[in-house]
mmCIF file of C-alpha atoms in Angstrom:
data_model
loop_
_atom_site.group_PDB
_atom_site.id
_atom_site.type_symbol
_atom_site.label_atom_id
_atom_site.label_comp_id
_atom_site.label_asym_id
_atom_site.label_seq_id
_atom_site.Cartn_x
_atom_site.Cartn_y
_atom_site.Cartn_z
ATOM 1 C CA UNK A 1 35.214 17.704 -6.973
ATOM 2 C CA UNK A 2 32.409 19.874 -6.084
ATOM 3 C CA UNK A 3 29.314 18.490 -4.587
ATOM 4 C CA UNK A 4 27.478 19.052 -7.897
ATOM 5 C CA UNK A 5 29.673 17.128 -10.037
ATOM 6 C CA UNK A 6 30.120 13.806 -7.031
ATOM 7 C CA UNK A 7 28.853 10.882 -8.290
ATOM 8 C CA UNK A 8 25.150 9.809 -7.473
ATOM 9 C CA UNK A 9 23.635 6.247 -6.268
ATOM 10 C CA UNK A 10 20.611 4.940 -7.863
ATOM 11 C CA UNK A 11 19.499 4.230 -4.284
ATOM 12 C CA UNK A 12 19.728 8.227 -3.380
ATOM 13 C CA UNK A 13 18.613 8.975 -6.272
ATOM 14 C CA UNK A 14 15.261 6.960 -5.534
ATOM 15 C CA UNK A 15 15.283 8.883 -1.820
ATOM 16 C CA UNK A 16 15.956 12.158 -2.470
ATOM 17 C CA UNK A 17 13.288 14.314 -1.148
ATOM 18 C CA UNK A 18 12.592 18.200 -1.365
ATOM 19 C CA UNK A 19 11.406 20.298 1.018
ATOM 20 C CA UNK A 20 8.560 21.657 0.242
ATOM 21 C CA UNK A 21 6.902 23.798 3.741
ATOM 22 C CA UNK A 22 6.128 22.770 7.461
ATOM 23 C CA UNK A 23 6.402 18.822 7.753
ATOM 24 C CA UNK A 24 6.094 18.420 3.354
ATOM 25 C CA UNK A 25 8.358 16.896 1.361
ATOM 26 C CA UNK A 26 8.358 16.486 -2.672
ATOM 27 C CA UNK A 27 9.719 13.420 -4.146
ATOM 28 C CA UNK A 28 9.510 11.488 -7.641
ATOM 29 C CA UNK A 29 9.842 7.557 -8.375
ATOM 30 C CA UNK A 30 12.506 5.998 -10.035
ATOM 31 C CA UNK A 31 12.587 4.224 -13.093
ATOM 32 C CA UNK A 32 15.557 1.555 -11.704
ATOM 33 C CA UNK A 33 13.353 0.979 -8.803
ATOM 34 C CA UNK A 34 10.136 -0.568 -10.864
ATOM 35 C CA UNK A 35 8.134 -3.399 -9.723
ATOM 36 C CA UNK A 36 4.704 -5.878 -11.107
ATOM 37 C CA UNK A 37 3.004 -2.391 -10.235
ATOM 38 C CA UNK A 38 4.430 0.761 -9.223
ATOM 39 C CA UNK A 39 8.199 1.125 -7.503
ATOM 40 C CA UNK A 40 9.358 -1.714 -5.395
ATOM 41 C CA UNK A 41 7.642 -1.540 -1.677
ATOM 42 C CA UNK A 42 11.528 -1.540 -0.070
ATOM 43 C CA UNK A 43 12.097 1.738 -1.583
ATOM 44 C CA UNK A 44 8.958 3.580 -0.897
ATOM 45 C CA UNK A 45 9.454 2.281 2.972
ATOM 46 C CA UNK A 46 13.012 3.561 2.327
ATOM 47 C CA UNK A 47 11.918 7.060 0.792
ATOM 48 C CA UNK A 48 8.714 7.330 4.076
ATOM 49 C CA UNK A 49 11.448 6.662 6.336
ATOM 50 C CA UNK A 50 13.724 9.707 4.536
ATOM 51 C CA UNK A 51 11.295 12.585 5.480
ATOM 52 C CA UNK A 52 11.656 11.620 9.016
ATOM 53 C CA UNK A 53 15.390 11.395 9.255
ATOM 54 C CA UNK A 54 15.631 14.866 7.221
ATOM 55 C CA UNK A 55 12.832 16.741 9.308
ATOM 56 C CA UNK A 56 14.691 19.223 11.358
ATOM 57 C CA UNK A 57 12.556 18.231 14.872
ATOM 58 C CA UNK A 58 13.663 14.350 14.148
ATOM 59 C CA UNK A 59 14.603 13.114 17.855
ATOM 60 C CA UNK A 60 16.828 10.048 18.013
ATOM 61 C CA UNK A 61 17.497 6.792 15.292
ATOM 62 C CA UNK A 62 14.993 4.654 14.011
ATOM 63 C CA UNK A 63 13.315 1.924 16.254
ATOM 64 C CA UNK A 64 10.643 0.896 14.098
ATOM 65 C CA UNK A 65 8.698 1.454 10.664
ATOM 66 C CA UNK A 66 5.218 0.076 10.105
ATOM 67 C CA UNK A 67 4.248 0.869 6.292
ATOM 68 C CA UNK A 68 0.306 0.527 5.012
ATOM 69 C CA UNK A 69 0.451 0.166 1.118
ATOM 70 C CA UNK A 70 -2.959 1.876 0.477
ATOM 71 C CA UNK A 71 -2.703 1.591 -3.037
ATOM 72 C CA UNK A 72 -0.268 1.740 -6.211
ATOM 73 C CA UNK A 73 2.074 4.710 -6.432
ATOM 74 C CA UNK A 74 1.706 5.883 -9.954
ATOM 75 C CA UNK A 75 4.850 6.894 -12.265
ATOM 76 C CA UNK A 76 5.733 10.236 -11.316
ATOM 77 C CA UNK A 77 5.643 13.054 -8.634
ATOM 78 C CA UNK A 78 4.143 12.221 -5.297
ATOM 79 C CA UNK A 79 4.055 14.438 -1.852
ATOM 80 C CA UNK A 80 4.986 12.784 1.518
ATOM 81 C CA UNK A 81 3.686 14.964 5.355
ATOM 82 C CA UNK A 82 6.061 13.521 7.585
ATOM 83 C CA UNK A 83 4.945 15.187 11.572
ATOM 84 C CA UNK A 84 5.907 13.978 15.283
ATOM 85 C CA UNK A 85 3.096 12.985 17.041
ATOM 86 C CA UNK A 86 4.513 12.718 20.539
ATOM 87 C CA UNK A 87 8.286 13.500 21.557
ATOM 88 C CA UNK A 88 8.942 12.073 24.975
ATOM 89 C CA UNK A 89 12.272 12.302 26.462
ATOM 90 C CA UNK A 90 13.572 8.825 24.973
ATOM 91 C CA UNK A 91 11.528 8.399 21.992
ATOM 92 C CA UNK A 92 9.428 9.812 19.473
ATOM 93 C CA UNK A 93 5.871 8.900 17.296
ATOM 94 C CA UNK A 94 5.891 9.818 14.088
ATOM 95 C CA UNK A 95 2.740 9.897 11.549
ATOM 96 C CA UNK A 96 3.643 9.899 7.567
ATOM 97 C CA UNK A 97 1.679 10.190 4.774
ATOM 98 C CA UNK A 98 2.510 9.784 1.215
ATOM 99 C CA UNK A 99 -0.229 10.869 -1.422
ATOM 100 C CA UNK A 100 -0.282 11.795 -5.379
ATOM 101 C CA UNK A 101 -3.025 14.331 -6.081
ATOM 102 C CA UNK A 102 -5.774 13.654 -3.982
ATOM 103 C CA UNK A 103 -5.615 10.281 -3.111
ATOM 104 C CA UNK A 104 -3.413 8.750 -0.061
ATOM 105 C CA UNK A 105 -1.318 6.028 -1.832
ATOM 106 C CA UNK A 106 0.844 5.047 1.407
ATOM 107 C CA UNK A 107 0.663 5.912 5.326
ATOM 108 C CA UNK A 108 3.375 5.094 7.960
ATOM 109 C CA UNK A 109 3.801 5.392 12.053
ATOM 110 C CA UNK A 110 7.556 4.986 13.396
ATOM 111 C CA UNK A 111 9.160 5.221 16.303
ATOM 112 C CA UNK A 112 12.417 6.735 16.702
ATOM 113 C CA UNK A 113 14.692 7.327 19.580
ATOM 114 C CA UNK A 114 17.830 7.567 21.840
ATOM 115 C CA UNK A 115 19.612 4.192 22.660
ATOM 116 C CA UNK A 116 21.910 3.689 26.149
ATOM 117 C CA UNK A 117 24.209 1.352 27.011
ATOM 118 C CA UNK A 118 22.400 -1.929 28.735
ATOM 119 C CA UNK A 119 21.836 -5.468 29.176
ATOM 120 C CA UNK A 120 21.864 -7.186 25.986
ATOM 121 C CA UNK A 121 21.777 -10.573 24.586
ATOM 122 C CA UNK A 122 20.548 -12.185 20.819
ATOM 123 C CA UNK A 123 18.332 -15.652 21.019
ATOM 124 C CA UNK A 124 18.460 -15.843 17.601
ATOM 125 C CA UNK A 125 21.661 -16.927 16.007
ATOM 126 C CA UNK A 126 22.110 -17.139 12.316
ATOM 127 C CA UNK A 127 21.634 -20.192 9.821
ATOM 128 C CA UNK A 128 24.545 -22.080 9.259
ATOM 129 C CA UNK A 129 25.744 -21.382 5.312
ATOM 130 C CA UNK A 130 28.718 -20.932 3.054
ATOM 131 C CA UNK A 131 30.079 -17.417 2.844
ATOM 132 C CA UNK A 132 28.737 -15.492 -0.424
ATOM 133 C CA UNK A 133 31.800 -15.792 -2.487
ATOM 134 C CA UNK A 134 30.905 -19.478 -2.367
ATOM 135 C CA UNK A 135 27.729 -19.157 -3.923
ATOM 136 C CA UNK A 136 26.443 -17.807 -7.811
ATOM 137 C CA UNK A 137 25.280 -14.557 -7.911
ATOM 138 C CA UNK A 138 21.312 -14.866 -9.217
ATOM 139 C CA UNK A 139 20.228 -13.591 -12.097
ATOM 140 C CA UNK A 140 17.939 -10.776 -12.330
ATOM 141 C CA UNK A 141 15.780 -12.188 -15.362
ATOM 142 C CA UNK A 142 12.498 -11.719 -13.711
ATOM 143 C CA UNK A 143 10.574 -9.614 -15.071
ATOM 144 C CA UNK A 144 10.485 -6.893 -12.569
ATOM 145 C CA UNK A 145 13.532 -3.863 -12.794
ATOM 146 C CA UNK A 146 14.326 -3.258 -8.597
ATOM 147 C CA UNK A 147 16.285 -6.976 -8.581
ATOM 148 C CA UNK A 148 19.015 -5.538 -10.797
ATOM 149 C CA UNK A 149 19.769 -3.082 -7.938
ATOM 150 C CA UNK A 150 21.002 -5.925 -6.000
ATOM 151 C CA UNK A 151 23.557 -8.518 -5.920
ATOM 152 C CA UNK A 152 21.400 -12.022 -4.371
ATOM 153 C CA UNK A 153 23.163 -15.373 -3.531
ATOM 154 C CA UNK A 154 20.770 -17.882 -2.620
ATOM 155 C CA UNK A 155 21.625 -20.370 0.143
ATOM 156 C CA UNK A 156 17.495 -22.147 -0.104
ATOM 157 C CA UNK A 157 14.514 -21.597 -1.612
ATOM 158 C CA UNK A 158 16.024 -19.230 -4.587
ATOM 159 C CA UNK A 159 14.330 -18.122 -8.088
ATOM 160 C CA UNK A 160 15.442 -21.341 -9.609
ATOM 161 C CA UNK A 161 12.566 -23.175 -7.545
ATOM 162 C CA UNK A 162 10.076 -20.903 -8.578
ATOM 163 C CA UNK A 163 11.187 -21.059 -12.566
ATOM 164 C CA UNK A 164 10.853 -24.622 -11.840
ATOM 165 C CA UNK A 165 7.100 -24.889 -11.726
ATOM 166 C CA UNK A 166 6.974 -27.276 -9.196
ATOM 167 C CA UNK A 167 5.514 -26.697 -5.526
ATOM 168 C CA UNK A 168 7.598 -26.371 -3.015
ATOM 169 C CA UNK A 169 7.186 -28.505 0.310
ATOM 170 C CA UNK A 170 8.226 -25.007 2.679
ATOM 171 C CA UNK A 171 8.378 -21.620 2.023
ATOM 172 C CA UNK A 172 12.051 -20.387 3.509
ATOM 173 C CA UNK A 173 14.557 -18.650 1.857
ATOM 174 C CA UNK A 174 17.827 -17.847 3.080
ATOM 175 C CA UNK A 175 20.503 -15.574 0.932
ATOM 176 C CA UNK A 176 23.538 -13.414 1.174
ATOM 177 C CA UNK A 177 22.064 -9.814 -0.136
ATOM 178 C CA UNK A 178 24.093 -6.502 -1.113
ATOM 179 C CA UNK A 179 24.009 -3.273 -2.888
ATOM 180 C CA UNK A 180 24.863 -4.060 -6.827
ATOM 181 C CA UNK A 181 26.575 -0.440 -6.964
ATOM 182 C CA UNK A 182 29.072 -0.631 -3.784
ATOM 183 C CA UNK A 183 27.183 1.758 -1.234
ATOM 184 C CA UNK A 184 27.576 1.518 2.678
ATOM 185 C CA UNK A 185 25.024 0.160 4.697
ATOM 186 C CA UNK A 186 22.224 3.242 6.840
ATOM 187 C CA UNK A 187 18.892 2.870 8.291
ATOM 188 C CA UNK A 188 17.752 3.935 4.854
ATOM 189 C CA UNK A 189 19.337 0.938 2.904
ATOM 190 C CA UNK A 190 18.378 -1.590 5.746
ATOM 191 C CA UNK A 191 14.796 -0.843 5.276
ATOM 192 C CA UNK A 192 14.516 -1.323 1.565
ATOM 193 C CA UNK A 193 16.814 -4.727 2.286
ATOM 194 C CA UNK A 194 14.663 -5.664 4.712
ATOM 195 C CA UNK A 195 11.154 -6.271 1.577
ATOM 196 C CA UNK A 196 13.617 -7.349 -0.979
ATOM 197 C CA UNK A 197 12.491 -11.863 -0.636
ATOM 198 C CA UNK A 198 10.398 -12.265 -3.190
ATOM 199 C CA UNK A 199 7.008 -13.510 -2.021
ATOM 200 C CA UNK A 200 6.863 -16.891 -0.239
ATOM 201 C CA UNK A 201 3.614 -18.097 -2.116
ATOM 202 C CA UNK A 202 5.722 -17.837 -5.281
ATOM 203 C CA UNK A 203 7.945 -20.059 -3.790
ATOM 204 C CA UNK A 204 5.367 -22.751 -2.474
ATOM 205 C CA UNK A 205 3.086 -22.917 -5.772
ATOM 206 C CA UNK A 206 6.189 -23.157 -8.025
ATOM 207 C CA UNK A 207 5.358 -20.049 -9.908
ATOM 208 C CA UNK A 208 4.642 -16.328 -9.969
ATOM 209 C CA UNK A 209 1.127 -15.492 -9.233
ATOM 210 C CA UNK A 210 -0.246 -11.716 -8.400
ATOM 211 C CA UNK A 211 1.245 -10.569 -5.092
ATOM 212 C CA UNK A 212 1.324 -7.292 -2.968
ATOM 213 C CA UNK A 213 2.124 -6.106 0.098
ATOM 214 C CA UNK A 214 0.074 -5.071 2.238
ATOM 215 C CA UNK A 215 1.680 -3.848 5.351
ATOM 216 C CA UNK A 216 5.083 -4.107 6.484
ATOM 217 C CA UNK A 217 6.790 -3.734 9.868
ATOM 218 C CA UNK A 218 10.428 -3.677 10.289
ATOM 219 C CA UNK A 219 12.503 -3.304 13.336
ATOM 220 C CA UNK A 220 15.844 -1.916 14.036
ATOM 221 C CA UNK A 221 17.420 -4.131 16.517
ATOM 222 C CA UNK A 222 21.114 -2.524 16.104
ATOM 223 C CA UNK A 223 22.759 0.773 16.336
ATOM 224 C CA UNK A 224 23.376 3.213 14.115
ATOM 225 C CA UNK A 225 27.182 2.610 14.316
ATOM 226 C CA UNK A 226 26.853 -1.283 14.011
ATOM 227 C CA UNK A 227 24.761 -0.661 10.699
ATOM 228 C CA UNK A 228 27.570 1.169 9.640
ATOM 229 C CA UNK A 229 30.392 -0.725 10.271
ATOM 230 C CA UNK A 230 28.857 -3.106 8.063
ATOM 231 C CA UNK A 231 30.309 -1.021 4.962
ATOM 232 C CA UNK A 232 29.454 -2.683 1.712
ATOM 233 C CA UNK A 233 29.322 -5.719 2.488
ATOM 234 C CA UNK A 234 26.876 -8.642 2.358
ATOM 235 C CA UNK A 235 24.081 -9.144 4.849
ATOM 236 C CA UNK A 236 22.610 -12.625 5.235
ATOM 237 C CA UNK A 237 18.645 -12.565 5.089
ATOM 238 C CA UNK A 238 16.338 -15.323 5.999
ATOM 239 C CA UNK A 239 12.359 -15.164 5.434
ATOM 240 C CA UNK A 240 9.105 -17.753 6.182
ATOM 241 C CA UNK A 241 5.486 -17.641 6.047
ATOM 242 C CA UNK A 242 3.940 -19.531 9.120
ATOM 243 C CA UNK A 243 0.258 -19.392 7.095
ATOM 244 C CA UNK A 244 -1.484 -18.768 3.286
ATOM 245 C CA UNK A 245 -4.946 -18.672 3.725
ATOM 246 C CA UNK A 246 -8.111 -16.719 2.315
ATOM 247 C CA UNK A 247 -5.428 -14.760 -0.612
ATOM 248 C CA UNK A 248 -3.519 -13.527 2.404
ATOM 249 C CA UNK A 249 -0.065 -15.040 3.965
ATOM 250 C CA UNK A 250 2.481 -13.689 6.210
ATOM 251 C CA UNK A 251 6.567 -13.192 6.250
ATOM 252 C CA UNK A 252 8.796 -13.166 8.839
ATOM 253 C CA UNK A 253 12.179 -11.807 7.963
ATOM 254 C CA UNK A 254 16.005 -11.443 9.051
ATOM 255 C CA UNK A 255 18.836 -9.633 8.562
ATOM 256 C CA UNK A 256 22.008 -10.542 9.864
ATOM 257 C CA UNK A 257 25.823 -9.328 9.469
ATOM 258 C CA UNK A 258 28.278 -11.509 8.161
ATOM 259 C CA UNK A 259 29.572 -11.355 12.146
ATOM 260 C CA UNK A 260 26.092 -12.468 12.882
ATOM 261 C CA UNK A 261 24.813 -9.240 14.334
ATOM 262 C CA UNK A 262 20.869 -9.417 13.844
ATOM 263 C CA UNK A 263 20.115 -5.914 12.639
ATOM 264 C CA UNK A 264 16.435 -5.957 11.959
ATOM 265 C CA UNK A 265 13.427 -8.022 11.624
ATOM 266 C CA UNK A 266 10.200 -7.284 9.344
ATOM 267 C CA UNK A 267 6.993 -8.803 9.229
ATOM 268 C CA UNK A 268 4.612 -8.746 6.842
ATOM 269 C CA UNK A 269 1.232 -9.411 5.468
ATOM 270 C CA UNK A 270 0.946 -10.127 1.827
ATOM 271 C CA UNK A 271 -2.136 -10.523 -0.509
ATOM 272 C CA UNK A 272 -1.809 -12.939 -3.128
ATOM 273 C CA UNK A 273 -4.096 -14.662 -5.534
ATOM 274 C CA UNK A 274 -3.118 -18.094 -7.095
#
């Protein structure tokens, strides 16, 4: 089978970036990946965080990803400038810019770098919960396209409260999480995993109400090779908001290995109007 003729995943599809001259990269959204308004945020983090892992001066693995949502990404073509700021011997600043026409639609720093062999301990063990092939697989019926992407089990606080219409006394949700279409696990797929909880205010009013990111941190707590290992499998994910106030309201987020490897964290700050 010739490289031409291998078989494609929606997810790559959604990445794929051209190059396009010193540090610029082309790109185009993806139907499959739709949200409220515009693509889903996971995938444009995912699709930032591609220029930098394809740029030929790229200096070690992804530490951490900090993503400013400056405004909607329209349907179509858009142009990402991807440059190192700083290389040091150990790490490396990057500076990324994603804009259609004129206008800047989405900025990003990161950090990549080199990992060694040290100390390590995890303080934060995973929630106790059934395995996935205990639990339903959620249904995607909600209104948005990027959910059918991925297969969701939901331990707590899952759609089913927020169809309810009732408010709900916390905002935590805790499920089992994995690629719909079979496709092992990269830095690439961790970071769209990593924005793919639905908003917590949905889940403490009882209902959808209009939502966006606003910025969006993740970090990369495991190696390349241990986000590997983890194949196709099912990553458990567990998310809170510790305030909603003045139409803004955090998350904190976790992703954890079925072995209960913590692979990342994200934090984020969403706007919300109720």
């Amino acid at each position: 089978m010739t490289g031409q003729d291998a078989p494609t995943h929606v997810f790559d599809e959604a990445v794929a970036l051209e190059p396009i001259g010193e540090n610029r990269f082309r790109g185009r959204t993806h139907a499959a990946w739709a949200n409220m308004v515009g693509p889903f945020g996971g995938i444009t983090a995912a699709t930032m965080l591609s220029a930098i892992l394809q740029h030929p001066e790229k200096h070690g693995d992804p530490l951490a990803l900090t993503l400013n949502y400056a405004g909607p990404v329209a349907e179509g073509e858009f142009q990402i400038e991807a440059r190192p700021a700083r290389t040091n011997r150990s790490n490396q600043h990057w500076w990324v810019e994603m804009r259609q026409g004129d206008e800047v639609v989405t900025t990003a720093t990161a950090i990549t770098g080199l990992r060694r062999e040290t100390w390590s301990e995890t303080e934060t063990a995973p929630p106790a919960v059934p395995a996935p092939e205990e639990l339903t697989a959620a249904t995607s019926d909600r209104g948005v396209r990027w959910v059918d992407n991925y297969d969701m089990r939901f331990v707590t606080g899952g759609w089913d409260d927020v169809a309810s219409g009732e408010e709900q006394p916390e905002s935590t949700t805790t499920m089992w999480i994995r690629d719909a279409q079979p496709r092992g696990l990269d830095h690439l797929a961790l970071t769209s995993l990593c924005d793919s909880f639905f908003p917590r205010s949905f889940l403490r009013l009882g209902r959808p109400v209009p939502a966006g990111t606003v910025t969006l941190t993740i970090h990369f707590l495991a190696t390349a090779d241990e986000i590997a290992a983890q194949g196709t499998d099912f990553l458990l994910g567990s998310v809170h908001s510790h305030r909603f106030h003045g139409n803004y309201h955090d998350e904190a987020a976790r992703l954890w290995s079925r072995d209960g490897t913590l692979l990342a964290t994200g934090t984020q700050l969403m706007y919300f109007k109720s």
